[in-house]
């Protein structure tokens, strides 16, 4: 389950960032994840709920995920096309010589924090 590695990496970044910002707690984290990362949403949620409890800052932090569907550009005819994880052949000319333009991102888009004032 590689979601554990993803979640612990994200939480580390989130906690470091929140601490630097002087946060007392993290309310929400928004991620952007490409389908090509092969993240299973249920496993991601499960890992999040387990590992967020390791730090008081993220104890109640909510996780939101924005999915990015893959898109590639054909290096032969220039066609840009959307596809799933398994079918990456150019629909216009049939070439398998394609370049993935998006769908492999794994980014923290934003996070909402609270500070004690
Ligand atoms: Zn093509």
mmCIF file of N, CA and C and ligand atoms in Angstrom:
data_model
loop_
_atom_site.group_PDB
_atom_site.id
_atom_site.type_symbol
_atom_site.label_atom_id
_atom_site.label_comp_id
_atom_site.label_asym_id
_atom_site.label_seq_id
_atom_site.Cartn_x
_atom_site.Cartn_y
_atom_site.Cartn_z
ATOM 1 N N UNK A 1 0.853 -1.202 0.000
ATOM 2 C CA UNK A 1 0.000 0.000 0.000
ATOM 3 C C UNK A 1 0.879 1.238 0.000
ATOM 4 N N UNK A 2 1.138 1.833 -1.182
ATOM 5 C CA UNK A 2 2.068 2.959 -1.230
ATOM 6 C C UNK A 2 1.442 4.259 -0.742
ATOM 7 N N UNK A 3 0.138 4.219 -0.449
ATOM 8 C CA UNK A 3 -0.522 5.398 0.101
ATOM 9 C C UNK A 3 0.074 5.804 1.453
ATOM 10 N N UNK A 4 0.595 4.827 2.209
ATOM 11 C CA UNK A 4 1.200 5.130 3.506
ATOM 12 C C UNK A 4 2.400 6.060 3.321
ATOM 13 N N UNK A 5 3.248 5.727 2.349
ATOM 14 C CA UNK A 5 4.416 6.569 2.069
ATOM 15 C C UNK A 5 4.002 7.953 1.613
ATOM 16 N N UNK A 6 2.971 8.009 0.760
ATOM 17 C CA UNK A 6 2.484 9.294 0.259
ATOM 18 C C UNK A 6 1.970 10.148 1.415
ATOM 19 N N UNK A 7 1.127 9.538 2.244
ATOM 20 C CA UNK A 7 0.521 10.281 3.350
ATOM 21 C C UNK A 7 1.577 10.747 4.353
ATOM 22 N N UNK A 8 2.537 9.890 4.690
ATOM 23 C CA UNK A 8 3.502 10.338 5.690
ATOM 24 C C UNK A 8 4.376 11.452 5.125
ATOM 25 N N UNK A 9 4.680 11.401 3.821
ATOM 26 C CA UNK A 9 5.439 12.490 3.189
ATOM 27 C C UNK A 9 4.662 13.793 3.195
ATOM 28 N N UNK A 10 3.377 13.702 2.857
ATOM 29 C CA UNK A 10 2.531 14.897 2.819
ATOM 30 C C UNK A 10 2.372 15.491 4.219
ATOM 31 N N UNK A 11 2.122 14.608 5.182
ATOM 32 C CA UNK A 11 1.936 15.093 6.558
ATOM 33 C C UNK A 11 3.190 15.797 7.072
ATOM 34 N N UNK A 12 4.345 15.274 6.713
ATOM 35 C CA UNK A 12 5.597 15.891 7.163
ATOM 36 C C UNK A 12 5.682 17.327 6.622
ATOM 37 N N UNK A 13 5.398 17.482 5.327
ATOM 38 C CA UNK A 13 5.425 18.809 4.714
ATOM 39 C C UNK A 13 4.388 19.720 5.356
ATOM 40 N N UNK A 14 3.185 19.188 5.546
ATOM 41 C CA UNK A 14 2.094 19.970 6.125
ATOM 42 C C UNK A 14 2.466 20.444 7.538
ATOM 43 N N UNK A 15 2.998 19.545 8.341
ATOM 44 C CA UNK A 15 3.330 19.873 9.735
ATOM 45 C C UNK A 15 4.478 20.885 9.794
ATOM 46 N N UNK A 16 5.494 20.666 8.960
ATOM 47 C CA UNK A 16 6.610 21.626 8.914
ATOM 48 C C UNK A 16 6.114 23.019 8.526
ATOM 49 N N UNK A 17 5.282 23.069 7.492
ATOM 50 C CA UNK A 17 4.765 24.341 7.005
ATOM 51 C C UNK A 17 3.886 25.016 8.052
ATOM 52 N N UNK A 18 3.013 24.229 8.685
ATOM 53 C CA UNK A 18 2.100 24.770 9.695
ATOM 54 C C UNK A 18 2.889 25.305 10.899
ATOM 55 N N UNK A 19 3.915 24.572 11.280
ATOM 56 C CA UNK A 19 4.721 24.981 12.430
ATOM 57 C C UNK A 19 5.445 26.296 12.130
ATOM 58 N N UNK A 20 5.997 26.391 10.932
ATOM 59 C CA UNK A 20 6.675 27.630 10.521
ATOM 60 C C UNK A 20 5.718 28.812 10.521
ATOM 61 N N UNK A 21 4.465 28.540 10.169
ATOM 62 C CA UNK A 21 3.461 29.609 10.104
ATOM 63 C C UNK A 21 2.874 29.902 11.487
ATOM 64 N N UNK A 22 3.311 29.180 12.493
ATOM 65 C CA UNK A 22 2.817 29.410 13.852
ATOM 66 C C UNK A 22 1.403 28.904 14.079
ATOM 67 N N UNK A 23 1.019 27.878 13.353
ATOM 68 C CA UNK A 23 -0.346 27.346 13.462
ATOM 69 C C UNK A 23 -0.540 26.577 14.772
ATOM 70 N N UNK A 24 -1.766 26.629 15.281
ATOM 71 C CA UNK A 24 -2.086 25.794 16.431
ATOM 72 C C UNK A 24 -2.787 24.516 15.985
ATOM 73 N N UNK A 25 -3.409 24.582 14.820
ATOM 74 C CA UNK A 25 -3.912 23.329 14.234
ATOM 75 C C UNK A 25 -4.146 23.478 12.736
ATOM 76 N N UNK A 26 -4.103 22.346 12.052
ATOM 77 C CA UNK A 26 -4.373 22.306 10.624
ATOM 78 C C UNK A 26 -5.826 21.880 10.443
ATOM 79 N N UNK A 27 -6.587 22.676 9.710
ATOM 80 C CA UNK A 27 -8.013 22.395 9.532
ATOM 81 C C UNK A 27 -8.256 21.505 8.313
ATOM 82 N N UNK A 28 -7.599 21.849 7.217
ATOM 83 C CA UNK A 28 -7.893 21.153 5.962
ATOM 84 C C UNK A 28 -6.679 21.189 5.046
ATOM 85 N N UNK A 29 -6.502 20.110 4.296
ATOM 86 C CA UNK A 29 -5.418 20.045 3.321
ATOM 87 C C UNK A 29 -6.026 19.617 1.990
ATOM 88 N N UNK A 30 -5.695 20.374 0.942
ATOM 89 C CA UNK A 30 -6.186 20.023 -0.389
ATOM 90 C C UNK A 30 -5.025 19.509 -1.246
ATOM 91 N N UNK A 31 -5.194 18.313 -1.767
ATOM 92 C CA UNK A 31 -4.165 17.702 -2.616
ATOM 93 C C UNK A 31 -4.651 17.626 -4.051
ATOM 94 N N UNK A 32 -3.704 17.609 -4.974
ATOM 95 C CA UNK A 32 -4.018 17.344 -6.373
ATOM 96 C C UNK A 32 -3.252 16.081 -6.744
ATOM 97 N N UNK A 33 -3.994 15.059 -7.129
ATOM 98 C CA UNK A 33 -3.356 13.773 -7.419
ATOM 99 C C UNK A 33 -3.752 13.284 -8.807
ATOM 100 N N UNK A 34 -2.761 13.018 -9.612
ATOM 101 C CA UNK A 34 -3.004 12.489 -10.955
ATOM 102 C C UNK A 34 -3.367 11.025 -10.902
ATOM 103 N N UNK A 35 -4.244 10.600 -11.809
ATOM 104 C CA UNK A 35 -4.657 9.193 -11.872
ATOM 105 C C UNK A 35 -3.465 8.256 -12.076
ATOM 106 N N UNK A 36 -2.410 8.752 -12.736
ATOM 107 C CA UNK A 36 -1.260 7.897 -13.024
ATOM 108 C C UNK A 36 -0.486 7.520 -11.764
ATOM 109 N N UNK A 37 -0.745 8.208 -10.653
ATOM 110 C CA UNK A 37 -0.084 7.860 -9.386
ATOM 111 C C UNK A 37 -0.659 6.573 -8.808
ATOM 112 N N UNK A 38 -1.782 6.135 -9.368
ATOM 113 C CA UNK A 38 -2.434 4.899 -8.928
ATOM 114 C C UNK A 38 -2.710 4.891 -7.431
ATOM 115 N N UNK A 39 -3.207 6.022 -6.956
ATOM 116 C CA UNK A 39 -3.584 6.122 -5.552
ATOM 117 C C UNK A 39 -5.013 5.602 -5.397
ATOM 118 N N UNK A 40 -5.203 4.718 -4.432
ATOM 119 C CA UNK A 40 -6.549 4.218 -4.132
ATOM 120 C C UNK A 40 -7.151 5.145 -3.081
ATOM 121 N N UNK A 41 -8.242 5.868 -3.416
ATOM 122 C CA UNK A 41 -8.793 6.861 -2.487
ATOM 123 C C UNK A 41 -9.086 6.306 -1.092
ATOM 124 N N UNK A 42 -9.646 5.098 -1.024
ATOM 125 C CA UNK A 42 -9.986 4.505 0.271
ATOM 126 C C UNK A 42 -8.725 4.276 1.108
ATOM 127 N N UNK A 43 -7.661 3.817 0.456
ATOM 128 C CA UNK A 43 -6.414 3.567 1.170
ATOM 129 C C UNK A 43 -5.780 4.872 1.621
ATOM 130 N N UNK A 44 -5.920 5.893 0.776
ATOM 131 C CA UNK A 44 -5.371 7.209 1.118
ATOM 132 C C UNK A 44 -6.089 7.767 2.352
ATOM 133 N N UNK A 45 -7.414 7.696 2.337
ATOM 134 C CA UNK A 45 -8.210 8.172 3.477
ATOM 135 C C UNK A 45 -7.864 7.413 4.748
ATOM 136 N N UNK A 46 -7.719 6.110 4.611
ATOM 137 C CA UNK A 46 -7.405 5.277 5.764
ATOM 138 C C UNK A 46 -6.038 5.657 6.345
ATOM 139 N N UNK A 47 -5.040 5.760 5.468
ATOM 140 C CA UNK A 47 -3.692 6.126 5.920
ATOM 141 C C UNK A 47 -3.706 7.509 6.566
ATOM 142 N N UNK A 48 -4.474 8.416 5.986
ATOM 143 C CA UNK A 48 -4.570 9.776 6.516
ATOM 144 C C UNK A 48 -5.125 9.753 7.945
ATOM 145 N N UNK A 49 -6.209 8.993 8.134
ATOM 146 C CA UNK A 49 -6.844 8.963 9.450
ATOM 147 C C UNK A 49 -5.956 8.336 10.515
ATOM 148 N N UNK A 50 -5.111 7.407 10.100
ATOM 149 C CA UNK A 50 -4.193 6.779 11.049
ATOM 150 C C UNK A 50 -3.027 7.722 11.377
ATOM 151 N N UNK A 51 -2.406 8.277 10.333
ATOM 152 C CA UNK A 51 -1.156 9.009 10.549
ATOM 153 C C UNK A 51 -1.342 10.454 11.010
ATOM 154 N N UNK A 52 -2.500 11.042 10.754
ATOM 155 C CA UNK A 52 -2.705 12.427 11.191
ATOM 156 C C UNK A 52 -2.714 12.511 12.725
ATOM 157 N N UNK A 53 -2.992 11.371 13.377
ATOM 158 C CA UNK A 53 -3.054 11.363 14.840
ATOM 159 C C UNK A 53 -1.675 11.387 15.491
ATOM 160 N N UNK A 54 -0.637 11.243 14.684
ATOM 161 C CA UNK A 54 0.728 11.251 15.234
ATOM 162 C C UNK A 54 1.167 12.631 15.704
ATOM 163 N N UNK A 55 0.480 13.661 15.247
ATOM 164 C CA UNK A 55 0.872 15.008 15.649
ATOM 165 C C UNK A 55 -0.375 15.797 16.040
ATOM 166 N N UNK A 56 -0.326 16.500 17.183
ATOM 167 C CA UNK A 56 -1.503 17.259 17.618
ATOM 168 C C UNK A 56 -1.943 18.318 16.606
ATOM 169 N N UNK A 57 -1.013 18.802 15.796
ATOM 170 C CA UNK A 57 -1.359 19.820 14.795
ATOM 171 C C UNK A 57 -2.345 19.302 13.754
ATOM 172 N N UNK A 58 -2.216 18.027 13.397
ATOM 173 C CA UNK A 58 -3.037 17.481 12.314
ATOM 174 C C UNK A 58 -4.112 16.504 12.808
ATOM 175 N N UNK A 59 -4.274 16.455 14.107
ATOM 176 C CA UNK A 59 -5.189 15.499 14.725
ATOM 177 C C UNK A 59 -6.576 15.462 14.075
ATOM 178 N N UNK A 60 -7.098 16.649 13.726
ATOM 179 C CA UNK A 60 -8.438 16.705 13.145
ATOM 180 C C UNK A 60 -8.448 17.268 11.731
ATOM 181 N N UNK A 61 -7.286 17.240 11.095
ATOM 182 C CA UNK A 61 -7.191 17.828 9.756
ATOM 183 C C UNK A 61 -7.972 17.001 8.739
ATOM 184 N N UNK A 62 -8.766 17.698 7.918
ATOM 185 C CA UNK A 62 -9.525 17.014 6.872
ATOM 186 C C UNK A 62 -8.678 16.944 5.611
ATOM 187 N N UNK A 63 -8.874 15.886 4.860
ATOM 188 C CA UNK A 63 -8.148 15.719 3.606
ATOM 189 C C UNK A 63 -9.115 15.809 2.434
ATOM 190 N N UNK A 64 -8.783 16.677 1.478
ATOM 191 C CA UNK A 64 -9.586 16.752 0.259
ATOM 192 C C UNK A 64 -8.678 16.503 -0.932
ATOM 193 N N UNK A 65 -9.201 15.774 -1.895
ATOM 194 C CA UNK A 65 -8.382 15.411 -3.046
ATOM 195 C C UNK A 65 -9.060 15.844 -4.336
ATOM 196 N N UNK A 66 -8.273 16.507 -5.162
ATOM 197 C CA UNK A 66 -8.729 16.884 -6.489
ATOM 198 C C UNK A 66 -8.027 15.933 -7.463
ATOM 199 N N UNK A 67 -8.809 15.168 -8.207
ATOM 200 C CA UNK A 67 -8.210 14.195 -9.131
ATOM 201 C C UNK A 67 -7.861 14.866 -10.449
ATOM 202 N N UNK A 68 -6.716 14.489 -10.990
ATOM 203 C CA UNK A 68 -6.316 14.997 -12.300
ATOM 204 C C UNK A 68 -6.306 13.835 -13.278
ATOM 205 N N UNK A 69 -7.100 13.960 -14.345
ATOM 206 C CA UNK A 69 -7.147 12.883 -15.337
ATOM 207 C C UNK A 69 -6.012 13.062 -16.339
ATOM 208 N N UNK A 70 -5.394 11.962 -16.730
ATOM 209 C CA UNK A 70 -4.219 12.042 -17.585
ATOM 210 C C UNK A 70 -4.515 12.575 -18.995
ATOM 211 N N UNK A 71 -3.513 13.257 -19.530
ATOM 212 C CA UNK A 71 -3.594 13.779 -20.888
ATOM 213 C C UNK A 71 -2.202 13.673 -21.499
ATOM 214 N N UNK A 72 -2.146 13.230 -22.725
ATOM 215 C CA UNK A 72 -0.857 13.071 -23.393
ATOM 216 C C UNK A 72 -0.851 13.769 -24.738
ATOM 217 N N UNK A 73 0.368 14.014 -25.222
ATOM 218 C CA UNK A 73 0.547 14.601 -26.553
ATOM 219 C C UNK A 73 1.281 13.576 -27.412
ATOM 220 N N UNK A 74 0.756 13.358 -28.615
ATOM 221 C CA UNK A 74 1.382 12.411 -29.532
ATOM 222 C C UNK A 74 2.622 13.054 -30.145
ATOM 223 N N UNK A 75 3.754 12.348 -30.087
ATOM 224 C CA UNK A 75 4.996 12.903 -30.604
ATOM 225 C C UNK A 75 5.096 12.750 -32.122
ATOM 226 N N UNK A 76 4.170 11.983 -32.685
ATOM 227 C CA UNK A 76 4.177 11.779 -34.129
ATOM 228 C C UNK A 76 3.294 12.801 -34.844
ATOM 229 N N UNK A 77 2.013 12.913 -34.391
ATOM 230 C CA UNK A 77 1.085 13.794 -35.115
ATOM 231 C C UNK A 77 0.676 15.021 -34.307
ATOM 232 N N UNK A 78 1.074 15.098 -33.037
ATOM 233 C CA UNK A 78 0.800 16.312 -32.259
ATOM 234 C C UNK A 78 -0.552 16.328 -31.573
ATOM 235 N N UNK A 79 -1.347 15.305 -31.769
ATOM 236 C CA UNK A 79 -2.659 15.221 -31.131
ATOM 237 C C UNK A 79 -2.505 15.229 -29.598
ATOM 238 N N UNK A 80 -3.356 16.023 -28.919
ATOM 239 C CA UNK A 80 -3.391 15.995 -27.456
ATOM 240 C C UNK A 80 -4.687 15.307 -27.059
ATOM 241 N N UNK A 81 -4.590 14.289 -26.207
ATOM 242 C CA UNK A 81 -5.779 13.497 -25.912
ATOM 243 C C UNK A 81 -5.812 13.048 -24.453
ATOM 244 N N UNK A 82 -7.041 12.934 -23.943
ATOM 245 C CA UNK A 82 -7.250 12.417 -22.590
ATOM 246 C C UNK A 82 -7.294 10.899 -22.672
ATOM 247 N N UNK A 83 -6.866 10.239 -21.612
ATOM 248 C CA UNK A 83 -6.882 8.779 -21.620
ATOM 249 C C UNK A 83 -6.931 8.270 -20.186
ATOM 250 N N UNK A 84 -7.068 6.963 -20.031
ATOM 251 C CA UNK A 84 -7.034 6.398 -18.688
ATOM 252 C C UNK A 84 -5.633 5.861 -18.403
ATOM 253 N N UNK A 85 -5.496 5.111 -17.315
ATOM 254 C CA UNK A 85 -4.168 4.646 -16.924
ATOM 255 C C UNK A 85 -3.593 3.598 -17.867
ATOM 256 N N UNK A 86 -4.444 2.971 -18.673
ATOM 257 C CA UNK A 86 -4.003 1.797 -19.421
ATOM 258 C C UNK A 86 -3.932 2.017 -20.932
ATOM 259 N N UNK A 87 -4.651 3.030 -21.429
ATOM 260 C CA UNK A 87 -4.703 3.236 -22.871
ATOM 261 C C UNK A 87 -4.065 4.562 -23.234
ATOM 262 N N UNK A 88 -2.805 4.522 -23.614
ATOM 263 C CA UNK A 88 -2.088 5.760 -23.863
ATOM 264 C C UNK A 88 -1.720 5.945 -25.327
ATOM 265 N N UNK A 89 -2.265 5.076 -26.185
ATOM 266 C CA UNK A 89 -1.973 5.147 -27.604
ATOM 267 C C UNK A 89 -2.734 6.323 -28.235
ATOM 268 N N UNK A 90 -2.099 6.980 -29.197
ATOM 269 C CA UNK A 90 -2.738 8.125 -29.855
ATOM 270 C C UNK A 90 -3.997 7.692 -30.600
ATOM 271 N N UNK A 91 -5.134 8.315 -30.323
ATOM 272 C CA UNK A 91 -6.382 7.920 -30.995
ATOM 273 C C UNK A 91 -6.412 8.389 -32.449
ATOM 274 N N UNK A 92 -5.587 9.365 -32.806
ATOM 275 C CA UNK A 92 -5.614 9.906 -34.172
ATOM 276 C C UNK A 92 -4.790 9.068 -35.138
ATOM 277 N N UNK A 93 -3.558 8.693 -34.724
ATOM 278 C CA UNK A 93 -2.683 7.970 -35.666
ATOM 279 C C UNK A 93 -2.269 6.595 -35.165
ATOM 280 N N UNK A 94 -2.614 6.267 -33.919
ATOM 281 C CA UNK A 94 -2.312 4.933 -33.406
ATOM 282 C C UNK A 94 -0.906 4.767 -32.849
ATOM 283 N N UNK A 95 -0.127 5.842 -32.843
ATOM 284 C CA UNK A 95 1.242 5.753 -32.341
ATOM 285 C C UNK A 95 1.284 5.563 -30.826
ATOM 286 N N UNK A 96 2.271 4.805 -30.350
ATOM 287 C CA UNK A 96 2.474 4.646 -28.917
ATOM 288 C C UNK A 96 3.550 5.594 -28.417
ATOM 289 N N UNK A 97 4.028 6.451 -29.305
ATOM 290 C CA UNK A 97 5.109 7.374 -28.977
ATOM 291 C C UNK A 97 4.497 8.681 -28.468
ATOM 292 N N UNK A 98 4.159 8.696 -27.180
ATOM 293 C CA UNK A 98 3.430 9.843 -26.637
ATOM 294 C C UNK A 98 4.120 10.377 -25.389
ATOM 295 N N UNK A 99 3.824 11.624 -25.105
ATOM 296 C CA UNK A 99 4.396 12.269 -23.921
ATOM 297 C C UNK A 99 3.287 12.655 -22.955
ATOM 298 N N UNK A 100 3.402 12.196 -21.709
ATOM 299 C CA UNK A 100 2.384 12.488 -20.702
ATOM 300 C C UNK A 100 2.504 13.948 -20.257
ATOM 301 N N UNK A 101 1.448 14.729 -20.467
ATOM 302 C CA UNK A 101 1.495 16.155 -20.118
ATOM 303 C C UNK A 101 0.979 16.416 -18.715
ATOM 304 N N UNK A 102 0.002 15.658 -18.276
ATOM 305 C CA UNK A 102 -0.442 15.770 -16.893
ATOM 306 C C UNK A 102 -1.092 14.469 -16.472
ATOM 307 N N UNK A 103 -1.235 14.286 -15.173
ATOM 308 C CA UNK A 103 -1.824 13.045 -14.662
ATOM 309 C C UNK A 103 -0.910 12.341 -13.681
ATOM 310 N N UNK A 104 0.300 12.889 -13.467
ATOM 311 C CA UNK A 104 1.205 12.256 -12.529
ATOM 312 C C UNK A 104 1.530 13.198 -11.368
ATOM 313 N N UNK A 105 0.710 14.229 -11.185
ATOM 314 C CA UNK A 105 1.009 15.168 -10.111
ATOM 315 C C UNK A 105 0.612 14.627 -8.742
ATOM 316 N N UNK A 106 1.329 15.100 -7.761
ATOM 317 C CA UNK A 106 1.022 14.729 -6.388
ATOM 318 C C UNK A 106 1.431 15.951 -5.563
ATOM 319 N N UNK A 107 0.538 16.942 -5.548
ATOM 320 C CA UNK A 107 0.892 18.236 -4.973
ATOM 321 C C UNK A 107 -0.037 18.623 -3.833
ATOM 322 N N UNK A 108 0.507 19.359 -2.909
ATOM 323 C CA UNK A 108 -0.329 20.020 -1.908
ATOM 324 C C UNK A 108 -0.753 21.350 -2.532
ATOM 325 N N UNK A 109 -2.043 21.493 -2.795
ATOM 326 C CA UNK A 109 -2.547 22.708 -3.445
ATOM 327 C C UNK A 109 -2.672 23.825 -2.421
ATOM 328 N N UNK A 110 -3.278 23.515 -1.293
ATOM 329 C CA UNK A 110 -3.459 24.531 -0.266
ATOM 330 C C UNK A 110 -3.719 23.859 1.067
ATOM 331 N N UNK A 111 -3.537 24.609 2.120
ATOM 332 C CA UNK A 111 -3.906 24.114 3.446
ATOM 333 C C UNK A 111 -4.467 25.253 4.275
ATOM 334 N N UNK A 112 -5.422 24.889 5.110
ATOM 335 C CA UNK A 112 -6.075 25.867 5.961
ATOM 336 C C UNK A 112 -5.603 25.616 7.390
ATOM 337 N N UNK A 113 -5.122 26.673 8.044
ATOM 338 C CA UNK A 113 -4.631 26.510 9.408
ATOM 339 C C UNK A 113 -5.314 27.490 10.358
ATOM 340 N N UNK A 114 -5.219 27.191 11.636
ATOM 341 C CA UNK A 114 -5.708 28.116 12.650
ATOM 342 C C UNK A 114 -4.559 28.466 13.583
ATOM 343 N N UNK A 115 -4.536 29.730 14.015
ATOM 344 C CA UNK A 115 -3.508 30.144 14.967
ATOM 345 C C UNK A 115 -4.182 30.634 16.247
ATOM 346 N N UNK A 116 -3.475 30.482 17.348
ATOM 347 C CA UNK A 116 -3.974 31.016 18.614
ATOM 348 C C UNK A 116 -3.666 32.497 18.668
ATOM 349 N N UNK A 117 -4.707 33.298 18.821
ATOM 350 C CA UNK A 117 -4.441 34.747 18.918
ATOM 351 C C UNK A 117 -4.878 35.262 20.269
HETATM 352 ZN ZN1 LIG B 1 -0.734 10.615 -33.193
#
